[in-house]
Each structure stands twice: as C-alpha cells, then as structure tokens.
Coordinates of C-alpha atoms in Angstrom, one line a residue:
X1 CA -2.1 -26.5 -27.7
X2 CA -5.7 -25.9 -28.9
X3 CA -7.3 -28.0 -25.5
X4 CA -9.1 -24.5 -24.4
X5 CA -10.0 -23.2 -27.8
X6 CA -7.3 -20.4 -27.6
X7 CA -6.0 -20.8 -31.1
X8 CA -9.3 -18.9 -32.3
X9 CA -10.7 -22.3 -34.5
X10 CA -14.1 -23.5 -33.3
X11 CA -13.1 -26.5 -31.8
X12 CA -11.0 -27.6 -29.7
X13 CA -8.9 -29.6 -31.4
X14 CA -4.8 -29.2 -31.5
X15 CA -3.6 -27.9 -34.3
X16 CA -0.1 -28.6 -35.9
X17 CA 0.7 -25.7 -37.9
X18 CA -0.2 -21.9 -37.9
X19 CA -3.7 -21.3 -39.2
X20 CA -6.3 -18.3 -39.4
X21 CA -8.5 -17.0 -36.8
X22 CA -11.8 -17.6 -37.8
X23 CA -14.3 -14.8 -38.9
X24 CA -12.7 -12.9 -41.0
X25 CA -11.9 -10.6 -38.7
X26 CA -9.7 -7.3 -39.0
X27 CA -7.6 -7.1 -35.9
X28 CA -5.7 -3.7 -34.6
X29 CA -4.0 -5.5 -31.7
X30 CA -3.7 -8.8 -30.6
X31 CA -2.1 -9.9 -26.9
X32 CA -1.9 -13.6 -25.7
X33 CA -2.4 -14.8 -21.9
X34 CA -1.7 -18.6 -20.5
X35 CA -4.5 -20.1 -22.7
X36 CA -6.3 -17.1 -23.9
X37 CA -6.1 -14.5 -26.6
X38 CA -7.4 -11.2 -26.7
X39 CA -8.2 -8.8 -29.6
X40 CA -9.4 -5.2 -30.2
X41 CA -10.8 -5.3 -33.8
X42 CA -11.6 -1.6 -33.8
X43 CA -12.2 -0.1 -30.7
X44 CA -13.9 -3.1 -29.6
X45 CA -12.6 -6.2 -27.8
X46 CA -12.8 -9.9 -28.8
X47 CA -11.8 -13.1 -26.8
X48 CA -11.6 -16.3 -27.0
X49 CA -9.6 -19.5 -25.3
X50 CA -10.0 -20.9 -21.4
X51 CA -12.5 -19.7 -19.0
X52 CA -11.7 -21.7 -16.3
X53 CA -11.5 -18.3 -14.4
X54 CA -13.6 -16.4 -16.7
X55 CA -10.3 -14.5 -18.3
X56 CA -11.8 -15.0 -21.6
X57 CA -15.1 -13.9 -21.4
X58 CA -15.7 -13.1 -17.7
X59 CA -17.9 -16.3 -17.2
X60 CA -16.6 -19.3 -15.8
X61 CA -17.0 -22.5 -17.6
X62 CA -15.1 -25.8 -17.6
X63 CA -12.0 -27.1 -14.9
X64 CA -8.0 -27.1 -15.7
X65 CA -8.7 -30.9 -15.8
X66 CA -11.9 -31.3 -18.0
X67 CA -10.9 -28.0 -20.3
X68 CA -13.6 -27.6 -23.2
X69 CA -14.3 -30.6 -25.4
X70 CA -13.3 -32.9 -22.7
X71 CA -16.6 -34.3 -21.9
X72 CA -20.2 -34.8 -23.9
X73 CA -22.1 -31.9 -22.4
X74 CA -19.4 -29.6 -20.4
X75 CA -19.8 -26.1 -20.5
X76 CA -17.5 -24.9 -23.2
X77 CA -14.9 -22.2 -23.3
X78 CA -14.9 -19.4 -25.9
X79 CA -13.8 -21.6 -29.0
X80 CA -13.8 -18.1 -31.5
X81 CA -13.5 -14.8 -31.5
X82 CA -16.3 -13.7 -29.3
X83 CA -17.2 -9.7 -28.4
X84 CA -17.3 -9.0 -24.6
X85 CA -19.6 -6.0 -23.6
X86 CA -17.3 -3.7 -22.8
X87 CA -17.7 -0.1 -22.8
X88 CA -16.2 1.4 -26.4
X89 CA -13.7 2.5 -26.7
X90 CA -10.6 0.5 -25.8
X91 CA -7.1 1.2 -26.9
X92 CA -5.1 -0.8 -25.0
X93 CA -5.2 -5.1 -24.0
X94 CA -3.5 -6.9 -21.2
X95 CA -3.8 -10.2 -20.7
X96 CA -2.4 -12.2 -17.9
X97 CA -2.3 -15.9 -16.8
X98 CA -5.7 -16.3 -15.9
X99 CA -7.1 -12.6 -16.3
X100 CA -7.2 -9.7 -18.6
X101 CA -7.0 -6.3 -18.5
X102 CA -8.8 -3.3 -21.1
X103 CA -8.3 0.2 -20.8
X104 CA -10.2 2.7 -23.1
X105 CA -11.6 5.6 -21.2
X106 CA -11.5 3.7 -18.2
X107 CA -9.4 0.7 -17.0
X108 CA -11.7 -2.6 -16.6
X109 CA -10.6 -6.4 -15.9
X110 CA -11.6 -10.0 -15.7
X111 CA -11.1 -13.4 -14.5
X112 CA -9.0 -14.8 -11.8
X113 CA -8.5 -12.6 -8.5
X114 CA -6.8 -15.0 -6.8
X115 CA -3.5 -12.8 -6.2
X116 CA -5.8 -9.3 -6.2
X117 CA -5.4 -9.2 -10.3
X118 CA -8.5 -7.4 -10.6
X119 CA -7.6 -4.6 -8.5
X120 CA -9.7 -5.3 -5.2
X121 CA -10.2 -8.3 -2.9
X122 CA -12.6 -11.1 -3.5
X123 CA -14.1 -10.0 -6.8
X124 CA -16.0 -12.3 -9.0
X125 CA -14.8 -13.0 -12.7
X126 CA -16.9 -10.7 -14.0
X127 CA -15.4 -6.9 -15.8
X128 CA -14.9 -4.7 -13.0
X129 CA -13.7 -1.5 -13.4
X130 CA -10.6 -0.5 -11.2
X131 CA -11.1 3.3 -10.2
X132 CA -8.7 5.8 -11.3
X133 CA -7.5 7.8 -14.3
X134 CA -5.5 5.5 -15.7
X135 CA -3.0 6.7 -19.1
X136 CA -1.5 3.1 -20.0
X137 CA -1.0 -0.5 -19.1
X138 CA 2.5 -2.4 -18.3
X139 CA 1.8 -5.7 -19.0
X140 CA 3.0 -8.3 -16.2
X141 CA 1.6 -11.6 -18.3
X142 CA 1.4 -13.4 -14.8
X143 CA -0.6 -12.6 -11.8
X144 CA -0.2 -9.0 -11.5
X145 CA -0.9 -6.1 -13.5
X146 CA 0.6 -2.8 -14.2
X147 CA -0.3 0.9 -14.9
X148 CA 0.1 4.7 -15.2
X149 CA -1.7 7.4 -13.9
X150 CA -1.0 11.1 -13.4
X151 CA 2.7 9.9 -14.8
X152 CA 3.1 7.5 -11.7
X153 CA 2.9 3.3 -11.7
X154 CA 0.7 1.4 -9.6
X155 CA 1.1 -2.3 -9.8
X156 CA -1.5 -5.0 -8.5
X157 CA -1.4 -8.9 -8.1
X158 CA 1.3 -11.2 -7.2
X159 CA 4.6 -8.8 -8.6
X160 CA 7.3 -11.1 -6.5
X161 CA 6.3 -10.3 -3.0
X162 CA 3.2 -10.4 -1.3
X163 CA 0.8 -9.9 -3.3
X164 CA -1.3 -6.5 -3.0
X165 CA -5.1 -6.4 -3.6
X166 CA -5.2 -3.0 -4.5
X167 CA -3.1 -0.9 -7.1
X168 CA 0.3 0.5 -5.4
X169 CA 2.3 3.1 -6.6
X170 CA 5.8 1.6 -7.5
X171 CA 8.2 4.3 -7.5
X172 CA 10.7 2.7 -9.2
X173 CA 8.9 2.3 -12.0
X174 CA 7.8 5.3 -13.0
X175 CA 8.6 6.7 -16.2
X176 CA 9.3 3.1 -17.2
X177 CA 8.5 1.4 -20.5
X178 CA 7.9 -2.1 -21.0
X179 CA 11.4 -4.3 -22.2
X180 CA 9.7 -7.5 -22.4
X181 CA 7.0 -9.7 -20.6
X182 CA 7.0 -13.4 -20.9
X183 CA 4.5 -16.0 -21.7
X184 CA 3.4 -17.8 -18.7
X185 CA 5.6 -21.3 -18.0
X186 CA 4.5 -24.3 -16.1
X187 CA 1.6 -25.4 -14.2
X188 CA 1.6 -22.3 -12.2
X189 CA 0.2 -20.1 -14.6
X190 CA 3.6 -17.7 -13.7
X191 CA 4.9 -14.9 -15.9
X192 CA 7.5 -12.2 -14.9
X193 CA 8.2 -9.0 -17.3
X194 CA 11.4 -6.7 -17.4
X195 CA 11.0 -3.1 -17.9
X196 CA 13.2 0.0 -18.5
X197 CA 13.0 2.7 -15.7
X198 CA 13.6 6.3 -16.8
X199 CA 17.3 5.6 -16.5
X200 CA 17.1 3.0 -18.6
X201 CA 18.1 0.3 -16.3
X202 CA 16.2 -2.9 -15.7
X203 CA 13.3 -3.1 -13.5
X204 CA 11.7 -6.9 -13.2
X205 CA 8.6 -8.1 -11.8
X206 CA 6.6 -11.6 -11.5
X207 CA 7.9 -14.7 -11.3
X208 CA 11.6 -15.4 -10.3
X209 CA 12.2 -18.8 -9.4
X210 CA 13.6 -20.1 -12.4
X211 CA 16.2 -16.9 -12.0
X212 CA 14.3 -14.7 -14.4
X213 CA 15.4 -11.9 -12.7
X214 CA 19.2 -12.4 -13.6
X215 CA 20.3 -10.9 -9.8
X216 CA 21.2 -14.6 -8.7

C-alpha cells in the first residue's frame, strides 16, 4: 500500500515489490506507524507517509477517504523522506497509528490526540514536547505511548482502558522491556504490544479485541 506515500517513493503509486527509499539516504533507525514511516538519519529525524493527522510531518493534509494523489489539486502527504524541525539530537523513534513519538534530550510528539497520544488534552498536530526527564520509549504502535523516567513507566493514550490524557505511572511495568508491538490492523488504526516485566512475565497493552492479549 503506497495510497499515502508511506513506502518513501515520490508518488503515490502502489508498489508490488520491495524498492529503495529515495534520496540516498543513510538511515540509523527506521520504525513504521499505520501509514507512516519514520527515520533518524544521524541524529536527525525524517518522515514521510499519511498526514491525515499530521503524524508524518505535524501538518495536516488530505482525508482517510481522498489520501494523497486522490484528487487534481489535494494537499499532498509527505511522499519522501522529509526532515521535521526537531530539536537535534534524537536517539530514539516511536511511531504509532496516527502519531509519533522522538525522544533525544527531551521527549516530543505529533499528530493525532484523539485518545491523549500526545501527552495532554486537546493538542493540535503540531511537535509538542511532553514535560519530564524522560530515559526511553516503549513503543505501543496504537493509540497510546510508553516511557521511562527516573526508572519508572508512564503510559499515555488509549492502553485498553480509558484512555488517560496525561502520562501515568504503570507500576507494573517498570523495569519492563519491550517483547513485541504489532502493526496496526483494521480500520481502526489499533495496535497492542507485549512487554516483559522485570520478572519476565508478560505485560500487554492496546488493543485486545481480536484476543491479542491471550487471557481469553
């Protein structure tokens, strides 16, 4: 699927067999959301793919139903790798269904934050900064997003119950690392992720109704 530009090409055409990013580019880390991709090339952080909530470049531009290419004239999404302005440098990339995530020396997000994803209430798409000392992400891939500070997790977003607009300290999941997070499935943009806790047991979050969770 290449409707929102998110296979990195310069158009949005759909492409039937792997192919090269565009540019030339030199990538450290790469890290997929729902229909965007994110890239730190360096310290500094490319994107490209859907902004129909601004995750890719913190603009919004184009609708789920007229994505980029659709129509003569629509704003277009982010068909190549594109640098955001960020402040250098950034170590670590999080992308979720419809937002992303940076952290460097401090923790900044975009796009959708219609489930608190950002870290507040109400924010516009735009890079916000979410205050704190923050160590290290836990990606969620969904509608929620994870991380560490002063050794403890706070999680924010839609994580399988209500969803809570500013980050929360999860006990459970401190000194956790990450097991796995899914892509997003389905129309509603919904990922889920498994961690280890620091018994190494299993710890889920996201999405479960499709069973994810395995705890029936």
């Amino acid at each position: 699927d290449n409707r929102y530009g998110q296979l990195g090409q310069g158009a949005a055409a759909q492409v039937a067999e792997p192919v090269e990013v565009v540019g030339g580019h030199t990538w450290q880390a790469l890290a997929a959301g729902g229909s965007h991709v994110c890239g730190l090339e360096g310290d500094a952080v490319l994107c490209w793919g859907a902004t129909t909530a601004g995750q890719a470049s913190g603009v919004l531009a184009g609708t789920s139903n007229a994505p980029c290419g659709a129509f003569a004239g629509l704003a277009c999404d982010v068909l190549a790798p594109t640098r955001l302005a960020l402040a250098a440098p950034v170590r670590e990339l999080a992308p979720g269904a419809n937002h992303t995530c940076a952290l460097g020396d401090a923790l900044t997000c975009w796009g959708d934050d219609s489930q608190g994803q950002l870290g507040a209430a109400g924010l516009p798409p735009t890079p916000v900064e979410v205050p704190g000392a923050w160590e290290a992400l836990l990606p969620i891939r969904g509608n929620a997003q994870c991380a560490i500070q002063g050794g403890q997790t706070y999680c924010w977003g839609s994580t399988g119950a209500a969803a809570s607009q500013a980050p929360t300290h999860i006990v459970e999941l401190d000194g956790a690392t990450i097991a796995n997070a899914s892509a997003t499935i389905g129309i509603g943009s919904l990922g889920h992720a498994c961690y280890l806790d620091k018994n190494r047991e299993r710890f889920c979050v996201g999405d479960n109704t499709k069973g994810q969770f395995g705890n029936g």
